[in-house]
Coordinates of C-alpha atoms and ligand atoms in Angstrom, one line a residue:
X183 CA 130.7 83.8 84.6
X184 CA 133.8 85.8 83.6
X185 CA 134.4 89.0 85.5
X186 CA 136.0 91.6 83.3
X187 CA 138.0 94.6 83.7
X188 CA 138.4 96.9 80.8
X189 CA 141.4 99.2 80.7
X190 CA 140.5 101.9 78.0
X191 CA 136.9 101.4 78.1
X192 CA 135.9 104.6 76.4
X193 CA 138.1 103.9 73.4
X194 CA 137.3 102.0 70.2
X195 CA 138.3 98.7 71.5
X196 CA 136.7 99.4 74.9
X197 CA 133.4 100.2 73.4
X198 CA 133.5 97.2 71.1
X199 CA 134.3 95.0 74.1
X200 CA 131.2 96.3 76.0
X201 CA 129.1 95.7 72.9
X202 CA 130.1 92.0 72.9
X203 CA 129.6 91.8 76.7
X204 CA 126.1 93.5 76.3
X205 CA 125.1 90.6 74.2
X206 CA 126.0 87.9 76.7
X207 CA 124.9 88.9 80.2
X208 CA 124.7 85.2 81.2
X209 CA 128.6 84.9 80.5
X210 CA 130.2 88.2 81.4
X211 CA 129.9 90.9 84.2
X212 CA 131.9 94.0 84.4
X213 CA 134.1 94.5 87.5
X214 CA 136.0 97.6 86.5
X215 CA 136.1 100.3 83.7
X216 CA 138.9 102.6 83.2
X217 CA 139.6 105.7 81.0
X218 CA 141.8 108.7 80.9
X219 CA 139.7 111.9 81.0
X220 CA 136.4 111.4 79.0
X221 CA 134.0 111.8 81.9
X222 CA 130.7 112.1 80.0
X223 CA 131.4 108.7 78.1
X224 CA 132.6 107.0 81.2
X225 CA 129.4 108.2 83.2
X226 CA 127.3 106.8 80.4
X227 CA 129.1 103.4 80.5
X228 CA 128.7 103.3 84.4
X229 CA 125.1 103.8 84.3
X230 CA 124.6 101.1 81.8
X231 CA 127.1 98.5 83.1
X232 CA 127.1 99.2 86.8
X233 CA 130.8 98.3 87.3
X234 CA 132.1 97.8 90.9
X235 CA 134.8 100.3 90.2
X236 CA 135.5 103.1 87.6
X237 CA 139.0 104.6 87.3
X238 CA 139.9 107.8 85.6
X239 CA 143.7 108.1 85.1
X240 CA 143.3 111.8 85.4
X241 CA 142.5 112.6 89.1
X242 CA 140.6 115.8 88.4
X243 CA 138.4 113.7 85.9
X244 CA 137.8 111.2 88.6
X245 CA 136.5 114.0 90.8
X246 CA 134.0 115.1 88.2
X247 CA 133.0 111.4 87.4
X248 CA 132.2 110.9 91.1
X249 CA 130.1 114.0 91.0
X250 CA 128.3 113.1 87.8
X251 CA 127.4 109.6 89.2
X252 CA 126.7 110.7 92.9
X253 CA 123.7 108.8 93.9
X254 CA 122.9 107.3 90.5
X255 CA 124.9 104.1 90.8
X256 CA 127.0 102.2 93.3
X257 CA 130.3 102.4 91.4
X258 CA 133.2 103.4 93.4
X259 CA 135.3 106.0 91.6
X260 CA 139.1 106.1 91.8
X261 CA 141.6 108.4 90.3
X262 CA 145.3 108.2 89.1
X263 CA 147.5 105.9 87.3
X264 CA 148.1 103.6 90.4
X265 CA 144.4 102.9 90.6
X266 CA 144.7 101.4 87.0
X267 CA 147.1 98.9 88.3
X268 CA 144.9 98.1 91.3
X269 CA 141.9 97.3 89.3
X270 CA 143.9 95.4 86.7
X271 CA 145.2 93.0 89.4
X272 CA 142.2 92.9 91.7
X273 CA 141.1 89.5 92.8
X274 CA 137.4 90.2 91.9
X275 CA 138.2 90.0 88.0
X276 CA 139.6 87.1 86.2
X277 CA 139.8 88.7 82.7
X278 CA 141.5 92.1 81.7
X279 CA 141.0 93.8 78.3
X280 CA 144.3 95.7 77.9
X281 CA 143.0 98.5 75.6
X282 CA 144.8 101.6 76.7
X283 CA 146.6 103.3 73.8
X284 CA 150.4 103.6 73.9
X285 CA 153.1 103.3 76.7
X286 CA 150.6 104.4 79.4
X287 CA 149.0 101.0 79.0
X288 CA 152.2 99.1 80.1
X289 CA 152.0 99.3 83.9
X290 CA 148.4 98.2 84.3
X291 CA 148.8 95.5 81.6
X292 CA 151.7 94.2 83.5
X293 CA 149.8 94.3 86.7
X294 CA 147.3 92.1 85.1
X295 CA 149.9 89.7 83.8
X296 CA 151.6 89.6 87.1
X297 CA 148.3 88.7 88.9
X298 CA 147.9 85.7 86.4
X299 CA 144.7 86.9 84.8
X300 CA 143.4 86.1 81.3
X301 CA 144.8 89.1 79.4
X302 CA 143.3 90.1 76.2
X303 CA 146.1 92.2 74.6
X304 CA 145.1 95.0 72.3
X305 CA 147.7 97.4 73.6
X306 CA 150.4 96.3 71.3
X307 CA 152.7 99.1 72.6
X308 CA 153.1 97.4 75.9
X309 CA 154.5 94.3 74.4
X310 CA 156.7 96.1 71.8
X311 CA 158.3 98.2 74.5
X312 CA 159.2 95.4 76.9
X313 CA 159.1 92.2 74.6
X314 CA 161.1 89.5 76.5
X315 CA 160.4 90.9 80.0
X316 CA 156.8 91.0 79.2
X317 CA 156.7 87.4 78.0
X318 CA 158.8 86.2 80.9
X319 CA 156.3 87.9 83.2
X320 CA 153.5 85.9 81.4
X321 CA 155.4 82.6 81.8
X322 CA 156.2 83.3 85.5
X323 CA 152.7 84.1 86.5
X324 CA 150.8 81.7 84.3
X325 CA 148.7 84.4 82.9
X326 CA 146.7 83.5 79.9
X327 CA 147.7 85.9 77.1
X328 CA 145.3 86.0 74.2
X329 CA 146.0 88.3 71.3
X330 CA 143.1 90.9 70.2
X331 CA 145.0 92.6 67.3
X332 CA 143.1 91.1 64.4
X333 CA 146.1 89.9 62.7
X334 CA 147.6 88.2 65.8
X335 CA 144.3 86.7 66.7
X336 CA 144.1 85.4 63.1
X337 CA 147.3 83.7 63.5
X338 CA 146.5 82.3 66.9
X339 CA 143.4 80.8 65.3
X340 CA 145.4 79.3 62.5
X341 CA 148.0 77.6 64.8
X342 CA 147.4 74.3 66.8
X343 CA 146.3 75.7 70.3
X344 CA 149.0 73.8 72.2
X345 CA 151.7 74.8 69.8
X346 CA 151.2 78.6 69.5
X347 CA 154.5 79.3 71.0
X348 CA 156.7 76.6 69.1
X349 CA 156.6 77.2 65.4
X350 CA 159.1 74.3 64.8
X351 CA 157.1 71.7 66.5
X352 CA 153.9 73.1 64.8
X353 CA 155.6 72.6 61.4
X354 CA 155.1 76.2 60.4
X355 CA 157.2 77.7 57.6
X356 CA 156.1 81.4 57.6
X357 CA 153.5 83.8 59.0
X358 CA 152.0 85.9 56.2
X359 CA 150.9 89.1 58.2
X360 CA 148.3 91.0 56.2
X361 CA 148.1 94.9 56.1
X362 CA 145.4 97.0 54.6
X363 CA 148.1 99.5 53.3
X364 CA 146.1 102.3 54.9
X365 CA 144.5 105.4 53.2
X366 CA 147.7 106.5 51.4
X367 CA 148.6 103.1 49.9
X368 CA 148.7 104.8 46.3
X369 CA 149.9 108.2 47.3
X370 CA 153.3 109.4 45.8
X371 CA 156.1 110.4 48.0
X372 CA 155.2 114.1 47.2
X373 CA 151.6 113.7 47.9
X374 CA 152.5 112.1 51.3
X375 CA 154.1 115.5 52.4
X376 CA 150.6 117.3 52.1
X377 CA 148.3 114.9 54.0
X378 CA 146.3 116.1 57.0
X379 CA 145.4 114.4 60.2
X380 CA 141.8 114.1 59.2
X381 CA 142.8 112.2 56.0
X382 CA 145.2 110.0 58.0
X383 CA 142.5 109.1 60.5
X384 CA 139.9 108.2 57.8
X385 CA 140.9 104.5 57.4
X386 CA 139.3 102.8 54.4
X387 CA 138.2 99.7 56.3
X388 CA 138.5 100.0 60.1
X389 CA 137.1 102.5 62.5
X390 CA 139.8 103.0 65.2
X391 CA 141.4 105.5 67.6
X392 CA 143.4 108.4 66.2
X393 CA 146.9 106.9 67.1
X394 CA 146.4 103.6 65.6
X395 CA 144.8 105.2 62.5
X396 CA 147.9 107.3 61.9
X397 CA 150.1 104.2 62.6
X398 CA 148.2 102.4 59.9
X399 CA 148.8 105.2 57.5
X400 CA 152.5 105.3 57.9
X401 CA 152.6 101.5 58.2
X402 CA 154.3 101.7 61.6
X403 CA 151.2 99.8 62.9
X404 CA 152.4 96.9 60.7
X405 CA 155.9 97.4 62.1
X406 CA 154.7 97.3 65.7
X407 CA 152.5 94.2 64.7
X408 CA 155.7 92.5 63.3
X409 CA 157.4 93.0 66.7
X410 CA 154.3 91.9 68.5
X411 CA 154.1 88.8 66.4
X412 CA 157.8 87.8 67.1
X413 CA 157.2 88.0 70.8
X414 CA 153.7 86.3 70.8
X415 CA 154.7 83.5 68.6
X416 CA 158.4 83.1 69.4
X417 CA 159.7 83.9 65.9
X418 CA 161.8 86.5 64.0
X419 CA 161.1 89.0 61.3
X420 CA 162.7 86.8 58.6
X421 CA 159.9 84.2 59.1
X422 CA 157.1 86.9 58.7
X423 CA 156.2 88.3 55.4
X424 CA 154.0 91.4 55.1
X425 CA 151.2 91.2 52.5
X426 CA 149.3 94.3 51.7
X427 CA 145.7 93.2 51.2
X428 CA 143.6 96.3 50.8
X429 CA 140.2 94.5 51.3
X430 CA 141.1 93.7 55.0
X431 CA 139.1 90.4 54.9
X432 CA 142.0 87.9 55.3
X433 CA 143.3 88.9 58.7
X434 CA 146.6 86.9 58.3
X435 CA 147.8 83.5 57.3
X436 CA 150.1 80.8 58.6
X437 CA 152.1 78.7 56.0
X438 CA 153.1 75.2 57.0
X439 CA 156.0 73.0 55.8
X440 CA 153.7 70.7 53.7
X441 CA 152.5 73.7 51.7
X442 CA 149.2 74.3 53.4
X443 CA 148.3 77.9 54.1
X444 CA 145.6 78.4 56.8
X445 CA 143.8 81.9 56.8
X446 CA 141.3 83.4 59.1
X447 CA 138.7 85.6 57.3
X448 CA 135.9 88.0 58.4
X449 CA 134.5 91.3 58.1
X450 CA 136.9 94.0 59.3
X451 CA 135.1 94.3 62.8
X452 CA 137.1 94.1 65.9
X453 CA 134.2 92.4 67.7
X454 CA 135.2 89.1 66.1
X455 CA 138.8 88.8 67.8
X456 CA 137.3 90.4 71.0
X457 CA 134.6 87.8 71.2
X458 CA 137.2 85.1 70.4
X459 CA 139.4 86.2 73.2
X460 CA 136.6 86.7 75.8
X461 CA 135.0 83.3 75.1
X462 CA 138.1 81.3 74.1
X463 CA 138.1 78.3 73.6
X464 CA 134.3 78.6 73.0
X465 CA 132.6 80.5 70.2
X466 CA 130.0 83.2 70.8
X467 CA 127.9 85.6 68.7
X468 CA 129.9 88.8 68.3
X469 CA 127.2 90.7 66.5
X470 CA 129.2 90.7 63.2
X471 CA 127.4 90.4 60.0
X472 CA 128.1 87.3 58.0
X473 CA 130.8 87.7 55.3
X474 CA 129.5 88.1 51.9
X475 CA 132.2 86.8 49.6
X476 CA 129.9 87.1 46.5
X477 CA 129.6 90.8 47.0
X478 CA 133.4 91.1 47.6
X479 CA 134.3 89.1 44.5
X480 CA 138.1 89.6 44.5
X481 CA 141.1 89.7 46.9
X482 CA 144.2 91.7 46.0
X483 CA 147.8 91.3 47.3
X484 CA 151.0 93.6 46.9
X485 CA 154.3 93.9 48.6
X486 CA 154.6 96.8 51.0
X487 CA 156.7 99.8 49.6
X488 CA 159.4 100.4 52.2
X489 CA 160.6 103.6 50.3
X490 CA 157.5 105.5 50.7
X491 CA 156.7 103.8 54.1
X492 CA 160.0 103.4 55.9
X493 CA 158.3 102.9 59.3
X494 CA 158.0 99.1 58.6
X495 CA 161.8 98.9 57.9
X496 CA 162.6 100.9 61.1
X497 CA 160.5 98.5 63.2
X498 CA 162.1 95.4 61.8
X499 CA 165.5 97.0 62.3
X500 CA 164.6 97.9 65.9
X501 CA 163.6 94.4 66.8
X502 CA 166.8 93.0 65.3
X503 CA 168.9 95.6 67.3
X504 CA 167.1 94.3 70.4
X505 CA 167.4 95.5 73.8
X506 CA 165.8 99.0 74.3
X507 CA 165.7 99.7 70.5
X508 CA 161.9 98.9 70.3
X509 CA 161.0 100.9 73.2
X510 CA 162.9 103.8 71.7
X511 CA 161.1 103.3 68.4
X512 CA 157.6 103.2 70.1
X513 CA 158.3 106.3 72.1
X514 CA 159.5 108.4 69.2
X515 CA 156.6 107.2 67.2
X516 CA 154.1 108.3 69.8
X517 CA 155.6 111.7 70.0
X518 CA 155.9 112.1 66.3
X519 CA 152.3 110.9 65.9
X520 CA 151.1 113.3 68.6
X521 CA 153.0 116.2 66.8
X522 CA 151.4 115.2 63.5
X523 CA 147.9 115.2 65.0
X524 CA 148.7 118.6 66.5
X525 CA 149.7 119.9 63.1
X526 CA 153.3 120.4 64.3
X527 CA 154.9 117.8 62.0
X528 CA 154.3 116.8 58.4
X529 CA 153.2 113.3 57.7
X530 CA 156.3 112.3 55.7
X531 CA 158.5 113.6 58.7
X532 CA 157.2 111.0 61.2
X533 CA 159.7 108.3 60.0
X534 CA 162.4 111.0 59.9
X535 CA 161.9 111.9 63.6
X536 CA 161.8 108.2 64.6
X537 CA 165.0 107.2 62.6
X538 CA 166.9 110.2 64.0
X539 CA 165.8 109.5 67.5
X540 CA 166.9 105.8 67.2
X541 CA 170.2 107.0 65.7
X542 CA 170.8 109.2 68.7
X543 CA 170.1 106.5 71.4
X544 CA 172.6 103.8 72.0
X545 CA 170.9 100.4 72.3
X546 CA 171.1 99.0 75.8
X547 CA 170.2 95.7 77.2
X548 CA 166.6 95.6 78.4
X549 CA 167.0 93.8 81.6
X550 CA 164.4 95.3 83.7
X551 CA 161.4 97.5 83.5
X552 CA 163.0 100.6 85.1
X553 CA 165.4 100.6 82.1
X554 CA 162.5 100.5 79.7
X555 CA 160.7 103.3 81.4
X556 CA 163.8 105.5 81.5
X557 CA 164.7 104.9 77.9
X558 CA 160.9 105.6 76.9
X559 CA 161.4 109.1 78.7
X560 CA 164.8 109.9 77.2
X561 CA 163.6 108.9 73.7
X562 CA 160.6 111.2 74.1
X563 CA 162.8 114.1 74.8
X564 CA 165.1 113.2 71.9
X565 CA 162.1 113.0 69.6
X566 CA 160.9 116.4 70.8
X567 CA 164.4 117.8 69.8
X568 CA 164.0 116.3 66.4
X569 CA 160.4 117.6 66.0
X570 CA 161.5 121.2 66.8
X571 CA 164.3 120.8 64.3
X572 CA 161.7 119.6 61.6
X573 CA 159.7 122.9 62.4
X574 CA 162.6 125.3 61.5
Ligands
NAD165 P1 141.4 104.9 71.6 O1 142.2 106.2 71.3 O2 140.1 104.9 70.9 O3 141.2 104.6 73.0 C1 142.2 104.6 74.1 C2 141.7 104.3 75.5 O4 142.8 104.5 76.3 C3 140.6 105.5 75.8 O5 139.7 104.7 76.8 C4 141.4 106.3 76.7 O6 140.7 107.0 77.8 C5 142.5 105.5 77.3 N1 143.8 106.2 77.6 C6 144.5 107.0 76.8 N2 145.5 107.5 77.4 C7 145.6 107.0 78.5 C8 146.4 107.3 79.7 N3 147.4 108.0 79.6 N4 146.1 106.6 80.9 C9 144.9 105.7 80.9 N5 144.1 105.6 80.0 C10 144.4 106.2 78.8 O7 142.4 103.7 71.0 P2 141.9 102.3 70.4 O8 141.8 102.4 69.0 O9 140.8 101.7 71.2 O10 143.2 101.4 70.6 C11 143.6 100.9 71.9 C12 144.7 100.0 71.9 O11 144.3 98.9 71.0 C13 145.9 100.6 71.0 O12 147.2 100.0 71.6 C14 145.8 100.1 69.7 O13 147.0 100.0 69.0 C15 145.2 98.7 69.8 N6 144.4 98.1 68.7 C16 143.3 98.9 68.4 C17 142.4 98.4 67.3 C18 141.2 99.2 66.8 O14 140.6 98.7 65.9 N7 140.9 100.3 67.4 C19 142.9 97.2 66.6 C20 144.0 96.5 67.1 C21 144.7 97.1 68.1
MG166 MG1 146.1 95.0 63.7

């Protein structure tokens, strides 16, 4: 029996994780669920899954949750960001799904890593921000880090298990990272200035949280994933080629020196990589419908257009610059996306804000987490200046 904590239980990944867990009561029990402020959804989840602990990052939401649950279940309710780290490292759980969105997920994900858990990593921002420090922490604690991002889970499945961190020994030539291209793949540069948050969040193949949906539309999601792949698989951007594949059926590929290309295919349903991570190395039913290749008929591939979608280029450059640059990229992107969702910034200005923030912040060595958190805060302030400038 695996005892699971889900960080970000009320989100898209959290709900999909609970759906897989619900199908296998003999394999998984829920130790803790966490969320930010959505009390109604959390109350519903607590009543169904009866976790030992529920955490609301927002303390006033924790009070409301405690009231809502009162005598209806035995779940202990905690509040505040420190409580996230407490449940992430608690001895009662062996598996932690890291599915908080954005930089807020880094401290609890690190707490799970430090405690040597099986960490199912959906929260790519945590790894992008702290790259080498994060991977060093995994190595030091012996945590079992399994990728949940569909592309990285696909690559993981296409690599020999014992060699997932040593591309040379595994005989790998390249990683072919697939991308849907997002809802604006065919939009002109002019049309990109006019798109609304609702259009950006209507992804053609995947149903996801708002932030990652906007990231998919700008291709920053692929940029973050490029950095994520470099850290997870110990490689560099030059060994990774992004392939836009609008059908989102091939979730990524690994090309070997002998010319073999191994791919992982499946319906665009996050329950597949989630079930893979939860049960690894076993396979379990994820509730995903079988793939119907006859109905699909054809696959298409194109190169990404870095002129209309500069975010992918900015991410590759930030990884190459190293140090604190990826943390700055991530923070500026989070601020720009939030401003776009609040209709304070036009879609095409998201990369402008990020590029100017990166230009304004000297790259520093990322030798400790305090530096990362400080640069994250400074980058947010710089990005806000840029956002205000775009407004006038
Ligand atoms: P979401 O917005 O649907 O859910 C986010 C969750 O994080 C919610 O439970 C929310 O309560 C919690 N949260 C938000 N801010 C918080 C804070 N400050 N403190 C504590 N908790 C907070 O997001 P999602 O789509 O489920 O994505 C979660 C993560 O998984 C992201 O990093 C995303 O990039 C990654 N991911 C998602 C998908 C997908 O299909 N949705 C695919 C691959 C990777
Ligand atoms: Mg992905």
